[in-house]
mmCIF file of C-alpha atoms in Angstrom:
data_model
loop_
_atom_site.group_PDB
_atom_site.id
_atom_site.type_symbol
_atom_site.label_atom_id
_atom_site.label_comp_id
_atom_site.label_asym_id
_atom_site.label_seq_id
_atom_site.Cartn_x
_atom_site.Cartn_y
_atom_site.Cartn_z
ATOM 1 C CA UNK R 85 0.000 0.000 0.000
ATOM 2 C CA UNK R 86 1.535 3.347 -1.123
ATOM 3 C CA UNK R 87 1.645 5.852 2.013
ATOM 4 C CA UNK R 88 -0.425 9.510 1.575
ATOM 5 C CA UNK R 89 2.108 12.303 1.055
ATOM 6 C CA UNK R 90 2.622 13.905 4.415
ATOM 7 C CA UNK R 91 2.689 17.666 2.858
ATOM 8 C CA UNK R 92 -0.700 18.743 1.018
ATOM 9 C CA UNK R 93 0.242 20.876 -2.324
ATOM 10 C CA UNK R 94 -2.414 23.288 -3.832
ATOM 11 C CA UNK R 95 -4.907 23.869 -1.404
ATOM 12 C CA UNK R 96 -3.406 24.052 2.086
ATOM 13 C CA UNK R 97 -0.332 25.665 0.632
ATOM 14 C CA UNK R 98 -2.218 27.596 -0.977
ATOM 15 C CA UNK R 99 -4.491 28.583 2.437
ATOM 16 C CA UNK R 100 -0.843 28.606 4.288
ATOM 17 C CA UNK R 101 0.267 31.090 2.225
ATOM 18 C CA UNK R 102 -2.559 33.617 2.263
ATOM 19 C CA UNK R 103 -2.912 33.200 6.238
ATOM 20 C CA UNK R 104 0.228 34.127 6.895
ATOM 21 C CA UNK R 105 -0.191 37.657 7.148
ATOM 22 C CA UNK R 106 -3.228 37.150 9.760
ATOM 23 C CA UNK R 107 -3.051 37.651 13.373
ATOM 24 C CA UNK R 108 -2.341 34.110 15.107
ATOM 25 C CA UNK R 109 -5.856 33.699 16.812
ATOM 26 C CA UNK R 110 -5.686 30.423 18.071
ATOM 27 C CA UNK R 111 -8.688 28.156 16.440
ATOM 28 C CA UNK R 112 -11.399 26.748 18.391
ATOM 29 C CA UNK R 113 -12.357 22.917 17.606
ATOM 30 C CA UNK R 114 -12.812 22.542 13.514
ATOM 31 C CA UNK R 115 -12.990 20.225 11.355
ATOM 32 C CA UNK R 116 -10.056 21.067 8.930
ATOM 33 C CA UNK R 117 -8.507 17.408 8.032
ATOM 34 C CA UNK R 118 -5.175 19.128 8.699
ATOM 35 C CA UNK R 119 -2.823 18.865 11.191
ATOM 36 C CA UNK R 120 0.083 21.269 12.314
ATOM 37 C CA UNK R 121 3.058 20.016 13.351
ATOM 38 C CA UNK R 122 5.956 21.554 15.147
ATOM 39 C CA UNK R 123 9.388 19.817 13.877
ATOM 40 C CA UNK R 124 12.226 18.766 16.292
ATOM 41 C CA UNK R 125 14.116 21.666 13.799
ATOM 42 C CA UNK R 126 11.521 24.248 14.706
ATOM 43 C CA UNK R 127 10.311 23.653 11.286
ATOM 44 C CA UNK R 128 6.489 23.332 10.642
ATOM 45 C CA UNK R 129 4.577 20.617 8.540
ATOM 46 C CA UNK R 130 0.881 20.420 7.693
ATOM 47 C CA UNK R 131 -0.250 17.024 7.010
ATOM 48 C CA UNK R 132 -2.985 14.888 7.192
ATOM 49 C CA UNK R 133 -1.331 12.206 9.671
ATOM 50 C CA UNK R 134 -0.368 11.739 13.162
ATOM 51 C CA UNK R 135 2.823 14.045 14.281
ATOM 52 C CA UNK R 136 4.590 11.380 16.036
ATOM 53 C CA UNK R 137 4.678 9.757 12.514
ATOM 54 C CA UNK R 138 7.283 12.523 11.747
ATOM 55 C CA UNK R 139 8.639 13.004 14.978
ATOM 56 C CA UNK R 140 6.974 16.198 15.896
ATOM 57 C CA UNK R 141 4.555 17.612 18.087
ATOM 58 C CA UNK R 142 0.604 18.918 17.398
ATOM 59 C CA UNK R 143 0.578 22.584 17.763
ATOM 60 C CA UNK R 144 -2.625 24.682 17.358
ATOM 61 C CA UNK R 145 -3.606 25.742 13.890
ATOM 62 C CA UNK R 146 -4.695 29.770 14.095
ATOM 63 C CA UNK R 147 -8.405 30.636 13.531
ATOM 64 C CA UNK R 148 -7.535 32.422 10.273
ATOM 65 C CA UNK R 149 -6.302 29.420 8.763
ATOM 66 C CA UNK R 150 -8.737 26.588 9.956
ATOM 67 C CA UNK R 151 -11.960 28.519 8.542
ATOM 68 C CA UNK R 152 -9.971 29.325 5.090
ATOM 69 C CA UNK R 153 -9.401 25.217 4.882
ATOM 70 C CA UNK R 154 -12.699 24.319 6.296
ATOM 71 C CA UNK R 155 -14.143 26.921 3.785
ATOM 72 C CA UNK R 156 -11.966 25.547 0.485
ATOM 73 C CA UNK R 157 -12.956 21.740 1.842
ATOM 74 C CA UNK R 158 -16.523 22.664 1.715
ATOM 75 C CA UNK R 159 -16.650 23.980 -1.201
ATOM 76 C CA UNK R 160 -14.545 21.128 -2.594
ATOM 77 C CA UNK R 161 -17.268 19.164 -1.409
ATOM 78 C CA UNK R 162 -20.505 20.674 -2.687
ATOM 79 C CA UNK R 163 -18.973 20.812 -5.939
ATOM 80 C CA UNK R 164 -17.760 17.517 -6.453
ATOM 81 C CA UNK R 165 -21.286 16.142 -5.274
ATOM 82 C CA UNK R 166 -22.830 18.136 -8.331
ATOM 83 C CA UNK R 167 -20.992 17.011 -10.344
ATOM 84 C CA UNK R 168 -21.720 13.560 -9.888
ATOM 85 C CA UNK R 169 -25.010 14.367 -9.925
ATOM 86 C CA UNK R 170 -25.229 13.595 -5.692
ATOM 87 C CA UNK R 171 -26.810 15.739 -2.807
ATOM 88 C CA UNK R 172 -24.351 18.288 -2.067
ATOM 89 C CA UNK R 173 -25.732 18.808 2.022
ATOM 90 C CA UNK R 174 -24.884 14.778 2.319
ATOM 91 C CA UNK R 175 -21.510 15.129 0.934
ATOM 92 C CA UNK R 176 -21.144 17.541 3.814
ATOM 93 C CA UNK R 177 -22.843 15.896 6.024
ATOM 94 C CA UNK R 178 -20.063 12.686 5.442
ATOM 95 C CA UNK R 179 -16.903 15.727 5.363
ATOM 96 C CA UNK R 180 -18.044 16.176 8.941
ATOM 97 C CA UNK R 181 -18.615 12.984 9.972
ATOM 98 C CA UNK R 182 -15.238 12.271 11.738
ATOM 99 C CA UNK R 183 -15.088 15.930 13.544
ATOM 100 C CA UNK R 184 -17.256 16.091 17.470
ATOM 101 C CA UNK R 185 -18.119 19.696 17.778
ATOM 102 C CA UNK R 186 -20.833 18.527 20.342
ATOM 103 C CA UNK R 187 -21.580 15.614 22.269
ATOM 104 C CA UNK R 188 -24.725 14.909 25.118
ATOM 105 C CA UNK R 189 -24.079 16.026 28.094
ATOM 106 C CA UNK R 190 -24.069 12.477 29.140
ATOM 107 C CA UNK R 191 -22.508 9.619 28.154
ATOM 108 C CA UNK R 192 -23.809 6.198 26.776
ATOM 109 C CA UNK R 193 -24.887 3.413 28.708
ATOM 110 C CA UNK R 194 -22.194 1.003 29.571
ATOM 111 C CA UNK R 195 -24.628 -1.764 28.744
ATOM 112 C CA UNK R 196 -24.484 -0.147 25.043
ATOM 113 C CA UNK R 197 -21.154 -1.952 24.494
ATOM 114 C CA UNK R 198 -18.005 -0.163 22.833
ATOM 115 C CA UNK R 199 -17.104 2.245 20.690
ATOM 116 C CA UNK R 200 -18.065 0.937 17.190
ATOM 117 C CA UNK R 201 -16.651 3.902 14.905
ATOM 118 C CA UNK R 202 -13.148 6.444 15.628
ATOM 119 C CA UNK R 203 -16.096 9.333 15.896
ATOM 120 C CA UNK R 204 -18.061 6.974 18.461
ATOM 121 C CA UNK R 205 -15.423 6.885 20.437
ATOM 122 C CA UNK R 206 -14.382 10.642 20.438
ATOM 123 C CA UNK R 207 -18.218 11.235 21.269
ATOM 124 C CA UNK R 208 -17.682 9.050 24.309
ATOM 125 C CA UNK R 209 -14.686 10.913 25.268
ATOM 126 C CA UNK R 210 -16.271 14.339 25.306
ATOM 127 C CA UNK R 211 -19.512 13.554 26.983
ATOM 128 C CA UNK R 212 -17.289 11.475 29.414
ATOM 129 C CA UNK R 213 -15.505 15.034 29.828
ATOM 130 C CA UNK R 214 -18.450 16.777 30.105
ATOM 131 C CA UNK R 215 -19.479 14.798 33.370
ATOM 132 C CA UNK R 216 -15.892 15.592 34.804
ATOM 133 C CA UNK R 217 -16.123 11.271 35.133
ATOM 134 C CA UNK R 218 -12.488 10.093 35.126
ATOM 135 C CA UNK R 219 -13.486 6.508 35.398
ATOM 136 C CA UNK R 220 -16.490 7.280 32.453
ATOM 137 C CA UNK R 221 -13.162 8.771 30.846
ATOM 138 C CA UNK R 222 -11.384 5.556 31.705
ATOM 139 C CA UNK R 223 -13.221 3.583 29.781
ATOM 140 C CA UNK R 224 -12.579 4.681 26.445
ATOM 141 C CA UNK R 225 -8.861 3.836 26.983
ATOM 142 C CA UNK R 226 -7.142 0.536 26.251
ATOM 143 C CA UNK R 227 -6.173 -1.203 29.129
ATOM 144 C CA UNK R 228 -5.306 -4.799 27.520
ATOM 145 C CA UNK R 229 -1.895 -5.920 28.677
ATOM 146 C CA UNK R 230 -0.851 -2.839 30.420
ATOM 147 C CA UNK R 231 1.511 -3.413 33.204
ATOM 148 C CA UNK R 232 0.310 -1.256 36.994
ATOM 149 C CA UNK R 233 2.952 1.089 36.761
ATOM 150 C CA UNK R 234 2.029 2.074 33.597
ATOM 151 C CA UNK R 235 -1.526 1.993 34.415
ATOM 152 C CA UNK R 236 -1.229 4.055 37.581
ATOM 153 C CA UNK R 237 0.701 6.739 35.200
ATOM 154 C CA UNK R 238 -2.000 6.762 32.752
ATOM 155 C CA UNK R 239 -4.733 6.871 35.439
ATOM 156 C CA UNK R 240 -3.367 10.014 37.060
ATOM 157 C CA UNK R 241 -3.188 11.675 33.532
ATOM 158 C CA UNK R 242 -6.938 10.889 32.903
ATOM 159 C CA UNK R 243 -7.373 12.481 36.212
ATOM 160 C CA UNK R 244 -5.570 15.983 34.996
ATOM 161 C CA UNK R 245 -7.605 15.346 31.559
ATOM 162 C CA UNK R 246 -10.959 15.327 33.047
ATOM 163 C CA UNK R 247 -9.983 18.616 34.148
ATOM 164 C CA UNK R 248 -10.309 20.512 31.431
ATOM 165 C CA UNK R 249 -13.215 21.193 28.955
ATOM 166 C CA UNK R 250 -12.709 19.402 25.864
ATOM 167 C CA UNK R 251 -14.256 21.659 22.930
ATOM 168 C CA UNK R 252 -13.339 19.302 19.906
ATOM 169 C CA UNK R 253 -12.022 16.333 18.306
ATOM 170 C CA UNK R 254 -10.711 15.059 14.906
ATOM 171 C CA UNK R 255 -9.792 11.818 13.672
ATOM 172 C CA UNK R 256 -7.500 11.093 11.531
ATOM 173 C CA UNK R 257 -6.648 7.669 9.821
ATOM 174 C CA UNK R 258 -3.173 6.021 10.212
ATOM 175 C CA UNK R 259 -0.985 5.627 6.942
ATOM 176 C CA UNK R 260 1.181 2.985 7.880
ATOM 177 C CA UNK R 261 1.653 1.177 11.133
ATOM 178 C CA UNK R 262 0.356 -1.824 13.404
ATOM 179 C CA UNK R 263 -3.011 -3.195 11.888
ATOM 180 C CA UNK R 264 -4.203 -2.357 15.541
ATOM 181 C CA UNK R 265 -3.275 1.054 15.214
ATOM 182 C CA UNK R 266 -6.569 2.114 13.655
ATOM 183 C CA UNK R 267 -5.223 6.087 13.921
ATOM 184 C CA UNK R 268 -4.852 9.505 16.074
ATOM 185 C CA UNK R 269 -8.010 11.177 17.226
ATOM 186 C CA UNK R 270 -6.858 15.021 18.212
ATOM 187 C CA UNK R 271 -8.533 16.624 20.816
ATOM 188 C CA UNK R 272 -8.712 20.644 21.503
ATOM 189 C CA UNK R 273 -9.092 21.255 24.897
ATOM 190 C CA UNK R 274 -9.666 24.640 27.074
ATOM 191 C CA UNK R 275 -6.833 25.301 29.494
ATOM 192 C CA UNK R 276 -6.873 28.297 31.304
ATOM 193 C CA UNK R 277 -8.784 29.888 28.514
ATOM 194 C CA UNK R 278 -6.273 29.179 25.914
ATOM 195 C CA UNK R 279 -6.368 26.312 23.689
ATOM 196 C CA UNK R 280 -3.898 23.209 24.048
ATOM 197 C CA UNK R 281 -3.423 20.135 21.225
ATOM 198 C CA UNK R 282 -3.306 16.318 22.683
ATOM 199 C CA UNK R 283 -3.336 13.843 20.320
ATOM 200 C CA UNK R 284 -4.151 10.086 21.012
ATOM 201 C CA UNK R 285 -3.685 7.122 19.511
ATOM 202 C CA UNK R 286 -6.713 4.849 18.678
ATOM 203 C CA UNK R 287 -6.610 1.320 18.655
ATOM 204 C CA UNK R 288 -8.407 -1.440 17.073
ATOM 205 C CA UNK R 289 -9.375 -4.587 18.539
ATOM 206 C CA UNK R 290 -12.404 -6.888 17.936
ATOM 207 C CA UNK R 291 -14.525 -4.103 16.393
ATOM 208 C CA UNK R 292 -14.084 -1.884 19.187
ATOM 209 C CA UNK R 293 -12.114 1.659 19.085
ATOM 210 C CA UNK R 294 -10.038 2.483 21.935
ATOM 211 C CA UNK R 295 -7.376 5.301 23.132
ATOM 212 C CA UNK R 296 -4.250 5.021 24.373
ATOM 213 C CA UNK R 297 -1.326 8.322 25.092
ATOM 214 C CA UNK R 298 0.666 8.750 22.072
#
């Protein structure tokens, strides 16, 4: 299987290039398909897979720049449904499919079983969130084969996590990897006021879509 190109060409270069003169708003939670990452070099690289792939670390993409992508994607969208003769508000409807810009205040039902789909799961982790429920939070992590230690680590970061309000997630798909590394889900969380990047890893196992710390 050939890999995606990490770098996107004409239209996020393109969107790079003509933000670059705007103020650096930090975005709130949107669905852009894009992520920023900060190289080791101090470098920065836009792709559309996880930043550990590369090394490098999620950094916020500015306000400026997410609704210029969000706007070209749309677009992209409604057009290529017409021409295909297809209902453009569907084709948008399936663009945001993988983005949670809200979530119930409450979460599902453990009895529902788990997470079936990568934007189940971040649903689960944001209404989790919402309840400030570190062990509702809990249990969209994977546990399987985890020794204490490293449980008790991951615990006590769940606890700091539930801390915070989570505003948004993305998911993105893994190019290359473990066939149980199903891909990253990025959150956007409120911290202080000011926005701050984790990303995740999500894991496949049995049908079910879990998270584990990058």
């Amino acid at each position: 299987m050939q890999a995606r190109k990490p770098l996107f060409a004409s239209l996020i270069a393109a969107s790079v290039l003509a933000a670059a003169t705007s103020a650096p708003r930090p975005a709130e939670a949107t669905a852009t398909g894009v992520l920023r990452c900060q190289m080791p070099d101090g470098t920065t690289l836009y792709t559309n897979q996880g930043c550990g792939a590369f090394g490098a670390r999620s950094a916020p993409i500015t306000a400026d720049l997410a609704n210029r992508i969000v706007s070209e994607r749309r677009l992209e969208a409604r057009l290529g449904a017409l021409r295909n003769g297809e209902d453009p508000d569907v084709a948008l409807d399936e663009l945001q499919a993988a983005s949670v810009t809200s979530a119930p205040s409450t979460r599902r039902d453990v009895s529902a079983g788990c997470a079936r789909t990568p934007a189940q799961l971040a649903r689960d982790l944001q209404a989790s969130m919402a309840m400030r429920d570190v062990n509702r939070v809990a249990e969209s992590f994977d546990w399987q084969g985890m020794p204490n230690r490293d449980a008790q680590r991951v615990m006590d970061g769940l606890v700091r996590l539930a801390e915070h309000d989570l505003v948004g997630a993305e998911y993105f798909d893994a190019a290359l990897g473990p066939a149980a590394q199903a891909g990253v889900l990025q959150v956007t969380l409120r911290d202080d006021g000011a926005p701050r990047i984790d990303d995740f890893e999500v894991t496949r196992a049995s049908g079910c879509y879990f998270l584990r710390y990058a």
